[in-house]
Coordinates of N, CA and C in Angstrom, one line a residue:
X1 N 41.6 -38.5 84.9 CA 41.1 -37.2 85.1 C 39.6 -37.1 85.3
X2 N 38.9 -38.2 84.6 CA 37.8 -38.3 84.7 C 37.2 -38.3 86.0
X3 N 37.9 -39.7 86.5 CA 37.5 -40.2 87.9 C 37.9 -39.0 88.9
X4 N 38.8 -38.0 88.9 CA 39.7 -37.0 89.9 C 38.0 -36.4 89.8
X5 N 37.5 -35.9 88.8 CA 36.6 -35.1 88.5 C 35.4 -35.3 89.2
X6 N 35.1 -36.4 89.1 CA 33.8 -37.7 89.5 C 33.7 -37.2 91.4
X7 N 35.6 -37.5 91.7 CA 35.3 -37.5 93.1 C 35.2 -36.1 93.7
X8 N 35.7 -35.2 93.2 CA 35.7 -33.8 93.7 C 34.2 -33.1 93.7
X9 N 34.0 -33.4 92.4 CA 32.4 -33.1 92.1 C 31.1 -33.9 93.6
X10 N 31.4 -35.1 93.7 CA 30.7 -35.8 94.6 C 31.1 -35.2 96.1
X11 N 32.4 -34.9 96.1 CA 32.4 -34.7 98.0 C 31.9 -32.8 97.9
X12 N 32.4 -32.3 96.9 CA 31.7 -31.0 97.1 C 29.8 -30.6 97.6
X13 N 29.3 -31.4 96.4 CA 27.9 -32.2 96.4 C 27.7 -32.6 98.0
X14 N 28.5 -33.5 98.6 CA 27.7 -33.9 99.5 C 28.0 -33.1 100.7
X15 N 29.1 -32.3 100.9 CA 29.0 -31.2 101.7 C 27.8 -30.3 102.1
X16 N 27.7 -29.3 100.5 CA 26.6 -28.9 100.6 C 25.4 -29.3 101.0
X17 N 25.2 -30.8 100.6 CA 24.0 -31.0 100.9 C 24.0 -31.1 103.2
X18 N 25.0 -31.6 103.5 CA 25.1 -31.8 104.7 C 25.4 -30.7 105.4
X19 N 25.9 -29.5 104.6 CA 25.5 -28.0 105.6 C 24.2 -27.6 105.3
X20 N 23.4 -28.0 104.4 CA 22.4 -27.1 104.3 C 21.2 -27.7 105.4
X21 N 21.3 -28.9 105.7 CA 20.7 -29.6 106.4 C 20.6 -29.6 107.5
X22 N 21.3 -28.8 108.5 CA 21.4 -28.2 109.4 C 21.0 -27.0 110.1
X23 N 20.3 -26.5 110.6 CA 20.1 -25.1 111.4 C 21.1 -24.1 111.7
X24 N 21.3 -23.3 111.7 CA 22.5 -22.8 112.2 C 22.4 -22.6 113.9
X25 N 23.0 -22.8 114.9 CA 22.3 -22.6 116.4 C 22.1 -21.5 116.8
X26 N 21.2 -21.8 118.0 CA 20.5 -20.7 118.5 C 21.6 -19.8 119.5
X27 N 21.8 -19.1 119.4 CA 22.3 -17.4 120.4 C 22.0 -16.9 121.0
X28 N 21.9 -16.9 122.4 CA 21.3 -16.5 123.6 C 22.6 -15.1 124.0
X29 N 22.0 -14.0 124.2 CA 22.5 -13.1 124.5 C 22.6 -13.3 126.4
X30 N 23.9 -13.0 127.1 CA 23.1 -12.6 128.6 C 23.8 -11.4 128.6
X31 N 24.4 -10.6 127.9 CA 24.8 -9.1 128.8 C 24.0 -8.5 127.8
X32 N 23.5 -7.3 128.2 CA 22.8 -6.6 127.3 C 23.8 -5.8 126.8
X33 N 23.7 -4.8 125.4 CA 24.8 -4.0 125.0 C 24.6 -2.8 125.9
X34 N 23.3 -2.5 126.3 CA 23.1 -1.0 126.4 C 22.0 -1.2 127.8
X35 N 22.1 -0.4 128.7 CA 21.6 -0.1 129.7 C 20.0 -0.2 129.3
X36 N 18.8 -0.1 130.1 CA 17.7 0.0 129.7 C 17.5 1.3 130.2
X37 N 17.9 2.4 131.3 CA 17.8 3.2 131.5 C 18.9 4.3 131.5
X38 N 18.9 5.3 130.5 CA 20.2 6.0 130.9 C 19.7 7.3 131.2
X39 N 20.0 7.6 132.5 CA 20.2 9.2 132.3 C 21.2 9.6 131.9
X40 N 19.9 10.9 131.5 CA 20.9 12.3 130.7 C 21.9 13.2 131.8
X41 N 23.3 13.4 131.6 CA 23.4 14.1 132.8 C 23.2 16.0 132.1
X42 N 22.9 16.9 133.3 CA 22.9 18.2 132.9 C 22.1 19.2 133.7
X43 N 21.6 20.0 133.5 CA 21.2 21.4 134.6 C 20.0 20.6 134.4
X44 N 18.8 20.6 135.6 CA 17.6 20.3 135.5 C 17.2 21.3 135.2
X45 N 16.1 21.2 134.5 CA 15.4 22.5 133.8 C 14.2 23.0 135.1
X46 N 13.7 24.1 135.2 CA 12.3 23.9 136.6 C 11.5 23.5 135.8
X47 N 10.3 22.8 137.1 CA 9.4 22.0 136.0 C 8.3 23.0 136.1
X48 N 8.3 24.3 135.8 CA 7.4 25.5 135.1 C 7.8 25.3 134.0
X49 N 8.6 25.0 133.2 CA 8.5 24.8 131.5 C 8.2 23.4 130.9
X50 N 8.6 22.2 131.4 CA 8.3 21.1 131.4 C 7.1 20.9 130.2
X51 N 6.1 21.4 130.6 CA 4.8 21.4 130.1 C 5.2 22.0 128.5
X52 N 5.8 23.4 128.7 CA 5.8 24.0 127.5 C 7.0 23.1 126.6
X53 N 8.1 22.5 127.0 CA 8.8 21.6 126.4 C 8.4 20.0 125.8
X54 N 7.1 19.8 126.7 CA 6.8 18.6 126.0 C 5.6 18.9 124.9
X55 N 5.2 19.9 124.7 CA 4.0 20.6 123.9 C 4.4 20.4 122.4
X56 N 4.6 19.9 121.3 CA 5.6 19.4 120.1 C 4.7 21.5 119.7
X57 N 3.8 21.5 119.6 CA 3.3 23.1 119.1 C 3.6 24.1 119.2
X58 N 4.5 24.4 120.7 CA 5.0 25.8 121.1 C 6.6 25.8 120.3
X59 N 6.6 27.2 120.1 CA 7.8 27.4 119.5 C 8.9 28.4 120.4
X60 N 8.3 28.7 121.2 CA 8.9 30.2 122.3 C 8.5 29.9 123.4
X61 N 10.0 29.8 124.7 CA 9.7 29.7 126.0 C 10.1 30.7 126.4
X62 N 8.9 31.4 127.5 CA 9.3 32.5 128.1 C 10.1 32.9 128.9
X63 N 11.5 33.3 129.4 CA 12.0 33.6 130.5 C 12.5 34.8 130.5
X64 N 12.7 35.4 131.5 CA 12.5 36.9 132.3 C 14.1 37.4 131.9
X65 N 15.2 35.9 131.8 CA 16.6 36.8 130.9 C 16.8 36.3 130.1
X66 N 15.8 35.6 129.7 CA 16.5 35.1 128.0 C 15.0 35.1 126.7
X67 N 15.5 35.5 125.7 CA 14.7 34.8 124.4 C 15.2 33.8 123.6
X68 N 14.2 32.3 124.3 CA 14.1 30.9 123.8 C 13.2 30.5 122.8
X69 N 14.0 30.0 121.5 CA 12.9 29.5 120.8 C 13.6 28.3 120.7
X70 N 12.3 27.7 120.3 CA 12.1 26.2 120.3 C 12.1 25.2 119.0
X71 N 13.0 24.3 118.9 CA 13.2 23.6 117.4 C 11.9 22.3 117.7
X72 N 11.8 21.7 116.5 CA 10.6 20.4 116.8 C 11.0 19.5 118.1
X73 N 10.7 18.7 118.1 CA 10.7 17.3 119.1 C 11.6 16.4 118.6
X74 N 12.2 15.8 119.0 CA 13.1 14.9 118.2 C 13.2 13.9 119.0
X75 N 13.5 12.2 118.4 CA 14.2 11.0 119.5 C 15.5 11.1 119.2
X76 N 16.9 11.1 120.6 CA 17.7 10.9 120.1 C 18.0 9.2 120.0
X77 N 19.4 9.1 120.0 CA 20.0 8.0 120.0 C 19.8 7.4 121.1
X78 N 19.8 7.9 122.3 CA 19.2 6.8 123.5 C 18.0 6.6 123.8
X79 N 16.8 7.0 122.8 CA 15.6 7.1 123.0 C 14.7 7.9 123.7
X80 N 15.5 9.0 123.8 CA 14.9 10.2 124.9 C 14.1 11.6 123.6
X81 N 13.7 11.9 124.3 CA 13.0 13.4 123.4 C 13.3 14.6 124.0
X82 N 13.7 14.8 122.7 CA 15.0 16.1 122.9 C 14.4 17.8 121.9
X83 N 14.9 18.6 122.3 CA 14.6 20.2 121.6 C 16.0 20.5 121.4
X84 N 16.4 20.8 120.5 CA 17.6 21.8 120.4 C 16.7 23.3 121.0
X85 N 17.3 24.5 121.7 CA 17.0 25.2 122.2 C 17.6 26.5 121.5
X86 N 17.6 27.7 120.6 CA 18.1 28.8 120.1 C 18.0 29.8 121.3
X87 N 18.9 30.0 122.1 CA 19.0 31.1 123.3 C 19.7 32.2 123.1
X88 N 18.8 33.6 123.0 CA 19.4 34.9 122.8 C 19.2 35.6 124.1
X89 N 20.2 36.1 125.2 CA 20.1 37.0 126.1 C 19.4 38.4 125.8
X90 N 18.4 38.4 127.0 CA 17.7 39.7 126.8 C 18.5 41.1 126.9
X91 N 19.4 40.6 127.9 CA 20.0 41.9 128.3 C 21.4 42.6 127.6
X92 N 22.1 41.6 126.9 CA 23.2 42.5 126.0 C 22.7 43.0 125.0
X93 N 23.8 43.7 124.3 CA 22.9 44.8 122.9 C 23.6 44.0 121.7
X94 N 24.8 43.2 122.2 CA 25.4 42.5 121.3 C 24.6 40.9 121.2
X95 N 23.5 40.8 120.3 CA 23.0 39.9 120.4 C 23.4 38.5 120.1
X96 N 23.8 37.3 121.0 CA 24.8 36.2 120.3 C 23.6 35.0 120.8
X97 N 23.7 34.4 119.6 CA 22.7 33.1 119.9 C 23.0 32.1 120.0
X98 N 22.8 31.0 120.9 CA 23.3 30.4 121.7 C 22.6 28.8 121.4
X99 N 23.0 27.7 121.0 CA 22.4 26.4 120.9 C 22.9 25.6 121.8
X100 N 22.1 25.1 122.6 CA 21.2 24.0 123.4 C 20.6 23.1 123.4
X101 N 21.3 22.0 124.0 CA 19.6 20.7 123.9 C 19.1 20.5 125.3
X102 N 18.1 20.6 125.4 CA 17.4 20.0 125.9 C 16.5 18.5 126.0
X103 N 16.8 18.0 127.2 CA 16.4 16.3 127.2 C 15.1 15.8 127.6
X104 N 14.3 15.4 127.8 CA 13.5 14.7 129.0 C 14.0 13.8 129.0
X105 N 14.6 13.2 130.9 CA 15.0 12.4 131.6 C 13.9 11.4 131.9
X106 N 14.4 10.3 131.6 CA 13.5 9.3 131.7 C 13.9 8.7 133.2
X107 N 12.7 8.5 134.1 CA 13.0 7.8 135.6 C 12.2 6.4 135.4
X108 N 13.5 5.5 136.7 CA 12.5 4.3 136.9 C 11.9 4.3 138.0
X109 N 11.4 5.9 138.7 CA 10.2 5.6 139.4 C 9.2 5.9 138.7
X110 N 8.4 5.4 139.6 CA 6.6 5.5 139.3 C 5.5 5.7 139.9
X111 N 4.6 7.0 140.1 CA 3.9 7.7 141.0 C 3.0 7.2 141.0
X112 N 2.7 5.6 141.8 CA 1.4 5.1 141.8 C -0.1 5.8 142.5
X113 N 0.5 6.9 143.3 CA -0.7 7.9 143.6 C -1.4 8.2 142.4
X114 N -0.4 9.6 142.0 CA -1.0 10.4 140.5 C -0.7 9.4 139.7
X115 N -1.5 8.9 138.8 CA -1.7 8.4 137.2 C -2.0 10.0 135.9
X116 N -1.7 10.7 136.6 CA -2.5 12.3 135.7 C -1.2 13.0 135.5
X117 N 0.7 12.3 136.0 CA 1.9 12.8 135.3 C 1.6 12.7 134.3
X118 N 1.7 13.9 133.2 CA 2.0 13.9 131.6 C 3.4 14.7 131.8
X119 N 4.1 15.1 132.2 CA 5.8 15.4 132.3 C 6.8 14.6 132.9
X120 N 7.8 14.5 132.1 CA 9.1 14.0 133.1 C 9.7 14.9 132.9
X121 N 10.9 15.0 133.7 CA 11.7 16.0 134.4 C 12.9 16.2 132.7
X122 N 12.7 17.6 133.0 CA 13.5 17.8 131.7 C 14.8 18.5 132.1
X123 N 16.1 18.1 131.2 CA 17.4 18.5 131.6 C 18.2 19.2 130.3
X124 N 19.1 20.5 130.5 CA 19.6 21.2 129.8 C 21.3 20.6 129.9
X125 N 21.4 19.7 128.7 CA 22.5 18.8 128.3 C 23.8 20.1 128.8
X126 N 25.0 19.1 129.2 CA 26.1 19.5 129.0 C 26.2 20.5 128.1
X127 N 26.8 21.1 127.8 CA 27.8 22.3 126.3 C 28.8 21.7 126.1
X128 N 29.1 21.3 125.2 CA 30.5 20.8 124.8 C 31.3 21.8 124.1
X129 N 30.7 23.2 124.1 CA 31.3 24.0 123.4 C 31.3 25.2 124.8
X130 N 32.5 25.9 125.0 CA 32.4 26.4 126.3 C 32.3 28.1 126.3
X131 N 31.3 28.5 126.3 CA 30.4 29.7 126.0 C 30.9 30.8 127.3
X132 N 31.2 31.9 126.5 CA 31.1 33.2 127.2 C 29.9 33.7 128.3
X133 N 28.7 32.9 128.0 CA 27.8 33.3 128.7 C 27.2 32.1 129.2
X134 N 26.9 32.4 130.9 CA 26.6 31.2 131.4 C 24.5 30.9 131.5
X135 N 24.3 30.3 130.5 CA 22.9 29.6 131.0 C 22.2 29.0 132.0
X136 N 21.6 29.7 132.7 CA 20.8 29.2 134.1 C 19.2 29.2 134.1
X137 N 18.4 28.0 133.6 CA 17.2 28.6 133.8 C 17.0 28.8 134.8

């Protein structure tokens, strides 16, 4: 029993020592998981608000049929910067508020003229919830 003991104790021993002694190998990724660029699909926003969308300080965008207020700045999951949007129509008496995100769309162009773009083109995401009232900026 002794010796059974001797030998199990010894090959366990030298296992470990012969895995530890090893590196584990290196892993080269070649597909990436995730695109480097994704657009957002959805209504382009005009780029008259743009400015006021990228501003993290404004809280209310002006438009002529709707009252928009404005939630912080946020990154979502694909690395884009996003507003949820609180939209109340000016014109009914039944007032129903309406949520929205808004994206900035990231491009892989690049306007080597202007260096003085501070906006990219911002887009009014899908609704996945399908609303009595249609949003058009």
């Amino acid at each position: 029993m002794n010796q059974i003991f001797k030998y199990v104790f010894t090959t366990i021993i030298s296992f470990t020592i012969i895995g530890c002694s090893h590196s584990p190998r290196t892993v080269q990724a070649e597909v990436p998981l995730i695109e480097e660029l994704t657009l957002i699909e959805g209504q382009l926003i005009p780029n008259q608000y743009w400015a006021t969308l990228n501003t993290p300080e404004n809280s209310m965008l002006s438009h002529e049929r709707f009252n928009i207020q404005l939630e912080p700045l946020y990154t979502s999951g694909l690395g884009n910067r996003c507003r949820k949007l609180l939209i109340e129509t000016k014109l009914l008496t039944n007032k129903k508020t309406i949520q929205r995100i808004a994206c900035e769309r990231k491009t892989n162009k690049k306007n080597k003229l202007d260096h003085s773009i501070t906006s990219l083109p911002w887009v009014l995401t899908r609704d996945i919830i399908i609303q009595s009232i249609s949003i058009n900026l």
